[in-house]
mmCIF file of N, CA and C in Angstrom:
data_model
loop_
_atom_site.group_PDB
_atom_site.id
_atom_site.type_symbol
_atom_site.label_atom_id
_atom_site.label_comp_id
_atom_site.label_asym_id
_atom_site.label_seq_id
_atom_site.Cartn_x
_atom_site.Cartn_y
_atom_site.Cartn_z
ATOM 1 N N MET K 9 -14.071 -7.664 -27.382
ATOM 2 C CA MET K 9 -15.250 -8.199 -25.770
ATOM 3 C C MET K 9 -14.276 -7.913 -24.821
ATOM 4 N N THR K 10 -13.961 -7.070 -23.517
ATOM 5 C CA THR K 10 -13.981 -7.361 -22.328
ATOM 6 C C THR K 10 -14.806 -8.402 -21.236
ATOM 7 N N THR K 11 -14.296 -9.075 -20.825
ATOM 8 C CA THR K 11 -14.911 -9.178 -19.548
ATOM 9 C C THR K 11 -15.267 -8.878 -17.722
ATOM 10 N N PRO K 12 -15.997 -8.503 -17.268
ATOM 11 C CA PRO K 12 -15.156 -8.110 -16.126
ATOM 12 C C PRO K 12 -14.537 -8.965 -15.847
ATOM 13 N N HIS K 13 -14.118 -9.889 -15.582
ATOM 14 C CA HIS K 13 -12.734 -10.739 -15.048
ATOM 15 C C HIS K 13 -11.794 -10.249 -16.128
ATOM 16 N N ASP K 14 -11.710 -9.734 -17.412
ATOM 17 C CA ASP K 14 -10.633 -9.169 -17.751
ATOM 18 C C ASP K 14 -9.580 -7.958 -17.703
ATOM 19 N N THR K 15 -11.267 -6.586 -16.754
ATOM 20 C CA THR K 15 -11.244 -6.080 -16.577
ATOM 21 C C THR K 15 -10.698 -6.371 -14.750
ATOM 22 N N LEU K 16 -10.904 -7.355 -14.032
ATOM 23 C CA LEU K 16 -10.167 -7.597 -12.688
ATOM 24 C C LEU K 16 -8.432 -7.254 -13.284
ATOM 25 N N LYS K 17 -8.512 -7.964 -14.043
ATOM 26 C CA LYS K 17 -6.809 -8.459 -13.993
ATOM 27 C C LYS K 17 -6.269 -7.085 -14.142
ATOM 28 N N VAL K 18 -6.464 -6.674 -15.532
ATOM 29 C CA VAL K 18 -5.680 -4.780 -15.266
ATOM 30 C C VAL K 18 -6.353 -4.474 -14.387
ATOM 31 N N SER K 19 -7.339 -4.189 -13.233
ATOM 32 C CA SER K 19 -6.633 -2.622 -12.679
ATOM 33 C C SER K 19 -6.169 -4.272 -11.220
ATOM 34 N N SER K 20 -6.042 -4.666 -11.041
ATOM 35 C CA SER K 20 -4.781 -5.157 -9.630
ATOM 36 C C SER K 20 -3.540 -5.378 -10.719
ATOM 37 N N ALA K 21 -3.442 -6.072 -12.483
ATOM 38 C CA ALA K 21 -1.968 -4.999 -12.816
ATOM 39 C C ALA K 21 -2.117 -3.359 -12.270
ATOM 40 N N VAL K 22 -2.685 -2.743 -12.735
ATOM 41 C CA VAL K 22 -2.463 -1.401 -12.678
ATOM 42 C C VAL K 22 -2.282 -0.956 -11.507
ATOM 43 N N LEU K 23 -3.239 -2.068 -10.181
ATOM 44 C CA LEU K 23 -2.324 -1.611 -8.417
ATOM 45 C C LEU K 23 -1.520 -1.855 -7.762
ATOM 46 N N THR K 24 -0.690 -3.098 -8.535
ATOM 47 C CA THR K 24 -0.190 -3.841 -8.559
ATOM 48 C C THR K 24 1.490 -2.504 -9.081
ATOM 49 N N GLN K 25 1.505 -2.196 -10.075
ATOM 50 C CA GLN K 25 2.184 -0.682 -10.172
ATOM 51 C C GLN K 25 2.269 -0.229 -9.833
ATOM 52 N N THR K 26 1.225 0.984 -9.096
ATOM 53 C CA THR K 26 0.952 2.367 -8.086
ATOM 54 C C THR K 26 1.702 1.884 -7.125
ATOM 55 N N LEU K 27 1.342 0.425 -6.287
ATOM 56 C CA LEU K 27 1.857 -0.006 -5.166
ATOM 57 C C LEU K 27 3.714 -0.066 -5.288
ATOM 58 N N ASN K 28 4.388 -0.457 -6.136
ATOM 59 C CA ASN K 28 5.595 -1.162 -7.213
ATOM 60 C C ASN K 28 5.699 0.158 -6.628
ATOM 61 N N GLU K 29 5.374 1.347 -7.313
ATOM 62 C CA GLU K 29 6.247 3.172 -7.867
ATOM 63 C C GLU K 29 5.576 3.799 -6.206
ATOM 64 N N LEU K 30 4.696 3.379 -5.599
ATOM 65 C CA LEU K 30 4.693 3.388 -4.278
ATOM 66 C C LEU K 30 5.974 3.520 -2.952
ATOM 67 N N GLU K 31 5.959 2.184 -2.721
ATOM 68 C CA GLU K 31 7.137 1.544 -2.445
ATOM 69 C C GLU K 31 8.459 2.469 -2.632
ATOM 70 N N GLY K 32 8.854 2.577 -3.938
ATOM 71 C CA GLY K 32 9.936 2.562 -4.236
ATOM 72 C C GLY K 32 10.214 4.888 -3.658
ATOM 73 N N HIS K 33 9.229 5.062 -3.933
ATOM 74 C CA HIS K 33 9.037 6.550 -2.905
ATOM 75 C C HIS K 33 9.490 6.556 -1.705
ATOM 76 N N LEU K 34 8.127 4.907 -0.667
ATOM 77 C CA LEU K 34 8.513 5.190 0.103
ATOM 78 C C LEU K 34 9.999 4.690 0.684
ATOM 79 N N GLN K 35 10.645 3.730 0.332
ATOM 80 C CA GLN K 35 11.765 3.898 0.479
ATOM 81 C C GLN K 35 12.698 4.834 -0.136
ATOM 82 N N THR K 36 12.629 6.353 -0.714
ATOM 83 C CA THR K 36 13.301 7.251 -0.508
ATOM 84 C C THR K 36 12.725 7.797 0.797
ATOM 85 N N MET K 37 12.444 7.914 0.722
ATOM 86 C CA MET K 37 11.739 9.064 2.534
ATOM 87 C C MET K 37 12.166 7.691 3.470
ATOM 88 N N GLU K 38 12.427 6.903 3.308
ATOM 89 C CA GLU K 38 13.140 5.760 4.978
ATOM 90 C C GLU K 38 14.454 6.105 4.946
ATOM 91 N N ARG K 39 14.976 6.342 3.369
ATOM 92 C CA ARG K 39 16.248 6.630 3.028
ATOM 93 C C ARG K 39 16.593 8.664 4.647
ATOM 94 N N SER K 40 15.548 8.904 3.538
ATOM 95 C CA SER K 40 15.964 10.294 4.266
ATOM 96 C C SER K 40 15.468 11.038 6.033
ATOM 97 N N TYR K 41 14.777 9.374 5.779
ATOM 98 C CA TYR K 41 14.719 9.684 7.177
ATOM 99 C C TYR K 41 15.944 9.323 8.601
ATOM 100 N N THR K 42 16.329 8.347 7.806
ATOM 101 C CA THR K 42 17.984 8.067 8.532
ATOM 102 C C THR K 42 18.924 9.372 8.378
ATOM 103 N N GLN K 43 18.706 10.097 7.589
ATOM 104 C CA GLN K 43 19.708 11.022 7.532
ATOM 105 C C GLN K 43 19.273 12.158 8.812
ATOM 106 N N SER K 44 17.732 12.265 8.605
ATOM 107 C CA SER K 44 17.187 13.079 8.822
ATOM 108 C C SER K 44 17.699 12.863 10.543
ATOM 109 N N GLU K 45 17.971 12.161 11.349
ATOM 110 C CA GLU K 45 18.164 10.986 12.578
ATOM 111 C C GLU K 45 19.497 12.028 12.730
ATOM 112 N N ASP K 46 20.347 11.592 12.013
ATOM 113 C CA ASP K 46 21.795 12.070 11.683
ATOM 114 C C ASP K 46 21.894 13.390 12.197
ATOM 115 N N ILE K 47 20.701 14.161 10.405
ATOM 116 C CA ILE K 47 21.473 15.642 10.857
ATOM 117 C C ILE K 47 20.923 16.307 12.298
ATOM 118 N N ALA K 48 19.474 15.467 13.105
ATOM 119 C CA ALA K 48 19.407 16.103 14.237
ATOM 120 C C ALA K 48 20.761 15.582 15.278
ATOM 121 N N GLN K 49 20.946 14.627 15.574
ATOM 122 C CA GLN K 49 21.790 14.698 15.925
ATOM 123 C C GLN K 49 23.194 15.437 15.858
ATOM 124 N N GLN K 50 23.635 15.466 14.641
ATOM 125 C CA GLN K 50 24.629 16.420 14.699
ATOM 126 C C GLN K 50 24.467 17.816 14.338
ATOM 127 N N VAL K 51 23.281 18.275 14.448
ATOM 128 C CA VAL K 51 22.577 19.304 14.932
ATOM 129 C C VAL K 51 22.783 19.786 16.979
ATOM 130 N N PHE K 52 22.110 18.412 17.769
ATOM 131 C CA PHE K 52 22.611 18.364 19.173
ATOM 132 C C PHE K 52 23.967 18.452 19.518
ATOM 133 N N ASP K 53 24.894 17.750 18.866
ATOM 134 C CA ASP K 53 26.157 18.311 19.125
ATOM 135 C C ASP K 53 26.435 18.889 19.373
ATOM 136 N N SER K 54 26.173 19.817 18.047
ATOM 137 C CA SER K 54 27.209 20.814 17.730
ATOM 138 C C SER K 54 26.367 22.214 18.069
ATOM 139 N N MET K 55 25.373 22.758 17.958
ATOM 140 C CA MET K 55 24.536 24.223 17.860
ATOM 141 C C MET K 55 24.048 24.112 19.342
ATOM 142 N N LYS K 56 24.109 24.755 20.019
ATOM 143 C CA LYS K 56 23.337 24.655 21.837
ATOM 144 C C LYS K 56 22.676 26.512 22.064
ATOM 145 N N SER K 57 21.940 25.928 20.887
ATOM 146 C CA SER K 57 21.573 27.790 21.327
ATOM 147 C C SER K 57 19.366 27.125 20.271
ATOM 148 N N ALA K 58 18.879 28.890 20.028
ATOM 149 C CA ALA K 58 18.057 28.378 20.498
ATOM 150 C C ALA K 58 17.580 28.248 18.407
ATOM 151 N N ALA K 59 18.435 28.834 17.774
ATOM 152 C CA ALA K 59 18.003 28.384 15.918
ATOM 153 C C ALA K 59 18.562 26.499 15.946
ATOM 154 N N GLY K 60 19.185 25.910 16.938
ATOM 155 C CA GLY K 60 19.267 25.060 16.695
ATOM 156 C C GLY K 60 18.359 23.981 17.324
ATOM 157 N N THR K 61 17.035 23.885 18.964
ATOM 158 C CA THR K 61 16.550 23.662 18.581
ATOM 159 C C THR K 61 15.068 23.543 18.085
ATOM 160 N N LYS K 62 15.243 25.209 17.066
ATOM 161 C CA LYS K 62 14.076 25.119 16.287
ATOM 162 C C LYS K 62 14.256 23.977 15.536
ATOM 163 N N PHE K 63 15.787 23.830 15.203
ATOM 164 C CA PHE K 63 15.884 22.832 13.720
ATOM 165 C C PHE K 63 15.254 21.678 13.840
ATOM 166 N N ILE K 64 15.902 21.255 14.997
ATOM 167 C CA ILE K 64 15.720 19.991 15.470
ATOM 168 C C ILE K 64 14.120 19.433 15.371
ATOM 169 N N ALA K 65 13.504 20.605 15.803
ATOM 170 C CA ALA K 65 12.201 20.980 16.336
ATOM 171 C C ALA K 65 11.155 20.509 15.077
ATOM 172 N N LYS K 66 12.034 21.663 14.415
ATOM 173 C CA LYS K 66 11.379 20.519 12.666
ATOM 174 C C LYS K 66 11.365 19.283 11.590
ATOM 175 N N ILE K 67 12.969 18.887 12.587
ATOM 176 C CA ILE K 67 12.674 17.206 11.901
ATOM 177 C C ILE K 67 12.339 16.229 12.576
ATOM 178 N N GLU K 68 12.264 16.995 14.043
ATOM 179 C CA GLU K 68 11.391 15.856 14.352
ATOM 180 C C GLU K 68 9.538 16.067 14.161
ATOM 181 N N ASN K 69 8.896 16.792 13.456
ATOM 182 C CA ASN K 69 7.803 17.481 13.013
ATOM 183 C C ASN K 69 8.093 16.622 12.054
ATOM 184 N N TRP K 70 8.741 16.757 10.970
ATOM 185 C CA TRP K 70 8.900 15.654 9.728
ATOM 186 C C TRP K 70 8.721 14.172 9.941
ATOM 187 N N GLN K 71 10.293 14.263 10.601
ATOM 188 C CA GLN K 71 9.551 12.254 11.853
ATOM 189 C C GLN K 71 8.709 12.065 11.608
ATOM 190 N N ARG K 72 7.662 12.986 12.751
ATOM 191 C CA ARG K 72 6.310 12.458 13.369
ATOM 192 C C ARG K 72 5.534 12.355 11.425
ATOM 193 N N GLY K 73 5.910 12.711 11.055
ATOM 194 C CA GLY K 73 4.854 12.969 9.257
ATOM 195 C C GLY K 73 5.480 11.993 8.959
ATOM 196 N N TYR K 74 6.513 11.594 8.751
ATOM 197 C CA TYR K 74 6.626 9.783 7.794
ATOM 198 C C TYR K 74 6.076 9.365 8.600
ATOM 199 N N ARG K 75 6.818 8.904 10.272
ATOM 200 C CA ARG K 75 6.061 7.861 11.045
ATOM 201 C C ARG K 75 4.537 7.215 10.566
ATOM 202 N N THR K 76 3.800 8.500 10.677
ATOM 203 C CA THR K 76 2.472 9.054 10.076
ATOM 204 C C THR K 76 2.521 7.998 8.533
ATOM 205 N N VAL K 77 3.177 8.352 7.543
ATOM 206 C CA VAL K 77 3.032 7.987 7.155
ATOM 207 C C VAL K 77 3.652 6.526 6.305
ATOM 208 N N MET K 78 3.776 5.877 6.775
ATOM 209 C CA MET K 78 3.720 4.614 6.797
ATOM 210 C C MET K 78 3.198 3.368 7.543
ATOM 211 N N ALA K 79 2.824 4.599 8.489
ATOM 212 C CA ALA K 79 1.469 3.320 9.339
ATOM 213 C C ALA K 79 -0.320 3.162 8.328
ATOM 214 N N GLU K 80 -0.094 4.614 7.637
ATOM 215 C CA GLU K 80 -0.455 4.682 6.594
ATOM 216 C C GLU K 80 -0.640 3.722 5.275
ATOM 217 N N TYR K 81 0.569 3.802 4.884
ATOM 218 C CA TYR K 81 0.776 2.504 4.057
ATOM 219 C C TYR K 81 0.896 1.302 4.201
ATOM 220 N N LYS K 82 1.333 1.186 5.146
ATOM 221 C CA LYS K 82 0.860 -0.366 6.157
ATOM 222 C C LYS K 82 -0.456 -0.645 6.492
ATOM 223 N N ASP K 83 -1.283 -0.029 6.667
ATOM 224 C CA ASP K 83 -2.520 0.332 6.731
ATOM 225 C C ASP K 83 -3.219 -0.011 4.904
ATOM 226 N N LEU K 84 -2.941 0.365 4.168
ATOM 227 C CA LEU K 84 -3.410 0.053 2.982
ATOM 228 C C LEU K 84 -2.536 -0.557 2.554
ATOM 229 N N LEU K 85 -1.111 -1.203 2.579
ATOM 230 C CA LEU K 85 -0.786 -2.954 1.831
ATOM 231 C C LEU K 85 -1.981 -3.820 2.648
ATOM 232 N N ASP K 86 -2.594 -3.613 3.732
ATOM 233 C CA ASP K 86 -3.819 -5.049 4.574
ATOM 234 C C ASP K 86 -4.507 -4.734 4.355
ATOM 235 N N ALA K 87 -5.388 -3.515 3.696
ATOM 236 C CA ALA K 87 -6.682 -2.701 3.103
ATOM 237 C C ALA K 87 -6.737 -4.328 1.450
ATOM 238 N N VAL K 88 -5.720 -3.830 1.075
ATOM 239 C CA VAL K 88 -5.591 -4.772 -0.092
ATOM 240 C C VAL K 88 -5.395 -5.673 -0.795
ATOM 241 N N GLY K 89 -4.585 -6.780 0.601
ATOM 242 C CA GLY K 89 -4.648 -7.627 0.767
ATOM 243 C C GLY K 89 -5.933 -8.338 0.713
ATOM 244 N N VAL K 90 -6.344 -7.950 1.737
ATOM 245 C CA VAL K 90 -8.159 -8.036 2.581
ATOM 246 C C VAL K 90 -8.782 -8.359 1.022
ATOM 247 N N THR K 91 -8.570 -6.901 0.304
ATOM 248 C CA THR K 91 -9.576 -7.075 -0.495
ATOM 249 C C THR K 91 -9.503 -7.796 -1.906
ATOM 250 N N SER K 92 -8.342 -8.280 -1.767
ATOM 251 C CA SER K 92 -7.482 -8.526 -3.201
ATOM 252 C C SER K 92 -8.292 -10.557 -2.500
ATOM 253 N N LYS K 93 -8.055 -11.144 -1.263
ATOM 254 C CA LYS K 93 -8.331 -12.669 -1.846
ATOM 255 C C LYS K 93 -9.931 -12.499 -1.347
ATOM 256 N N VAL K 94 -10.129 -11.062 -0.709
ATOM 257 C CA VAL K 94 -11.890 -11.290 -1.372
ATOM 258 C C VAL K 94 -12.523 -11.205 -2.927
ATOM 259 N N MET K 95 -11.934 -10.675 -3.464
ATOM 260 C CA MET K 95 -12.115 -10.894 -5.023
ATOM 261 C C MET K 95 -11.851 -11.497 -5.342
ATOM 262 N N ALA K 96 -10.052 -12.008 -4.917
ATOM 263 C CA ALA K 96 -10.545 -14.327 -6.039
ATOM 264 C C ALA K 96 -10.946 -14.732 -5.408
ATOM 265 N N ASP K 97 -11.456 -15.017 -4.427
ATOM 266 C CA ASP K 97 -12.463 -15.490 -3.680
ATOM 267 C C ASP K 97 -13.451 -15.699 -4.655
ATOM 268 N N THR K 98 -14.357 -14.420 -4.486
ATOM 269 C CA THR K 98 -15.081 -14.254 -4.916
ATOM 270 C C THR K 98 -15.672 -14.183 -6.688
ATOM 271 N N SER K 99 -14.627 -14.478 -7.510
ATOM 272 C CA SER K 99 -14.282 -14.387 -8.990
ATOM 273 C C SER K 99 -14.255 -15.599 -9.052
ATOM 274 N N GLY K 100 -13.328 -16.709 -7.717
ATOM 275 C CA GLY K 100 -13.916 -17.914 -7.619
ATOM 276 C C GLY K 100 -14.867 -18.645 -8.085
ATOM 277 N N GLU K 101 -15.868 -17.445 -7.063
ATOM 278 C CA GLU K 101 -17.583 -18.649 -7.012
ATOM 279 C C GLU K 101 -18.203 -18.450 -8.105
ATOM 280 N N ALA K 102 -18.005 -16.953 -8.613
ATOM 281 C CA ALA K 102 -18.468 -16.731 -9.472
ATOM 282 C C ALA K 102 -17.911 -17.872 -10.853
ATOM 283 N N GLU K 103 -16.898 -17.839 -11.271
ATOM 284 C CA GLU K 103 -16.223 -19.206 -11.718
ATOM 285 C C GLU K 103 -17.367 -19.870 -11.501
ATOM 286 N N ALA K 104 -17.303 -21.260 -10.876
ATOM 287 C CA ALA K 104 -17.826 -22.729 -10.294
ATOM 288 C C ALA K 104 -19.389 -22.237 -10.649
ATOM 289 N N ASN K 105 -19.939 -20.858 -9.966
ATOM 290 C CA ASN K 105 -21.839 -21.164 -10.551
ATOM 291 C C ASN K 105 -21.752 -20.656 -12.383
ATOM 292 N N MET K 106 -21.197 -20.526 -12.809
ATOM 293 C CA MET K 106 -20.757 -19.905 -14.495
ATOM 294 C C MET K 106 -21.318 -20.875 -14.417
ATOM 295 N N ASP K 107 -20.102 -21.971 -14.142
ATOM 296 C CA ASP K 107 -20.102 -23.251 -15.161
ATOM 297 C C ASP K 107 -21.276 -24.061 -14.841
ATOM 298 N N LEU K 108 -22.065 -23.925 -13.610
ATOM 299 C CA LEU K 108 -23.204 -24.681 -13.348
ATOM 300 C C LEU K 108 -24.905 -24.157 -14.281
ATOM 301 N N TRP K 109 -24.065 -23.433 -14.992
ATOM 302 C CA TRP K 109 -25.136 -22.339 -16.152
ATOM 303 C C TRP K 109 -24.792 -22.781 -17.088
ATOM 304 N N SER K 110 -23.842 -23.312 -17.363
ATOM 305 C CA SER K 110 -23.051 -23.923 -18.996
ATOM 306 C C SER K 110 -23.961 -24.958 -19.426
ATOM 307 N N GLY K 111 -24.364 -25.638 -18.812
ATOM 308 C CA GLY K 111 -25.096 -27.199 -19.255
ATOM 309 C C GLY K 111 -27.115 -26.608 -20.128
ATOM 310 N N ASP K 112 -27.322 -28.115 -20.491
ATOM 311 C CA ASP K 112 -28.687 -27.825 -20.571
ATOM 312 C C ASP K 112 -29.381 -27.586 -19.447
ATOM 313 N N VAL K 113 -30.834 -26.160 -19.414
ATOM 314 C CA VAL K 113 -31.655 -25.824 -18.727
ATOM 315 C C VAL K 113 -32.399 -26.462 -18.016
ATOM 316 N N TYR K 114 -32.591 -27.952 -17.916
ATOM 317 C CA TYR K 114 -32.737 -28.504 -17.649
ATOM 318 C C TYR K 114 -32.288 -29.762 -16.789
ATOM 319 N N ASP K 115 -31.091 -29.356 -17.512
ATOM 320 C CA ASP K 115 -29.765 -30.775 -16.934
ATOM 321 C C ASP K 115 -29.550 -29.808 -15.463
ATOM 322 N N VAL K 116 -29.311 -28.370 -15.645
ATOM 323 C CA VAL K 116 -28.864 -27.594 -14.300
ATOM 324 C C VAL K 116 -29.738 -27.355 -13.646
ATOM 325 N N LEU K 117 -31.068 -27.925 -13.430
ATOM 326 C CA LEU K 117 -32.371 -27.144 -13.092
ATOM 327 C C LEU K 117 -32.303 -28.786 -12.041
ATOM 328 N N SER K 118 -32.237 -29.770 -12.615
ATOM 329 C CA SER K 118 -32.308 -31.267 -11.715
ATOM 330 C C SER K 118 -31.146 -31.020 -10.822
ATOM 331 N N ARG K 119 -29.837 -30.479 -10.798
ATOM 332 C CA ARG K 119 -29.224 -30.932 -9.295
ATOM 333 C C ARG K 119 -29.242 -30.092 -8.403
#
């Protein structure tokens, strides 16, 4: 039989795995971002035309999207960190309170 505490551990493990996988995807995006900067510079240097300008605009649009995703990811990590701390604190508090109820009822009531 699983307890809420066991469920919390499983959920934490799944969350950690999901964040690790997301981190891998974001590292790939980061490499792509660096490459996009190089490509934009090459296009800027070599294509002095409307097509080159449009292509650079598309790259810059993608880069803005990348920066937005990275900001949201940072916010997610911050929120997960706060949530994890609250859950850990609450879990510790619950375990401490459960210890109060483990003895004789008269003993518990006299505390």
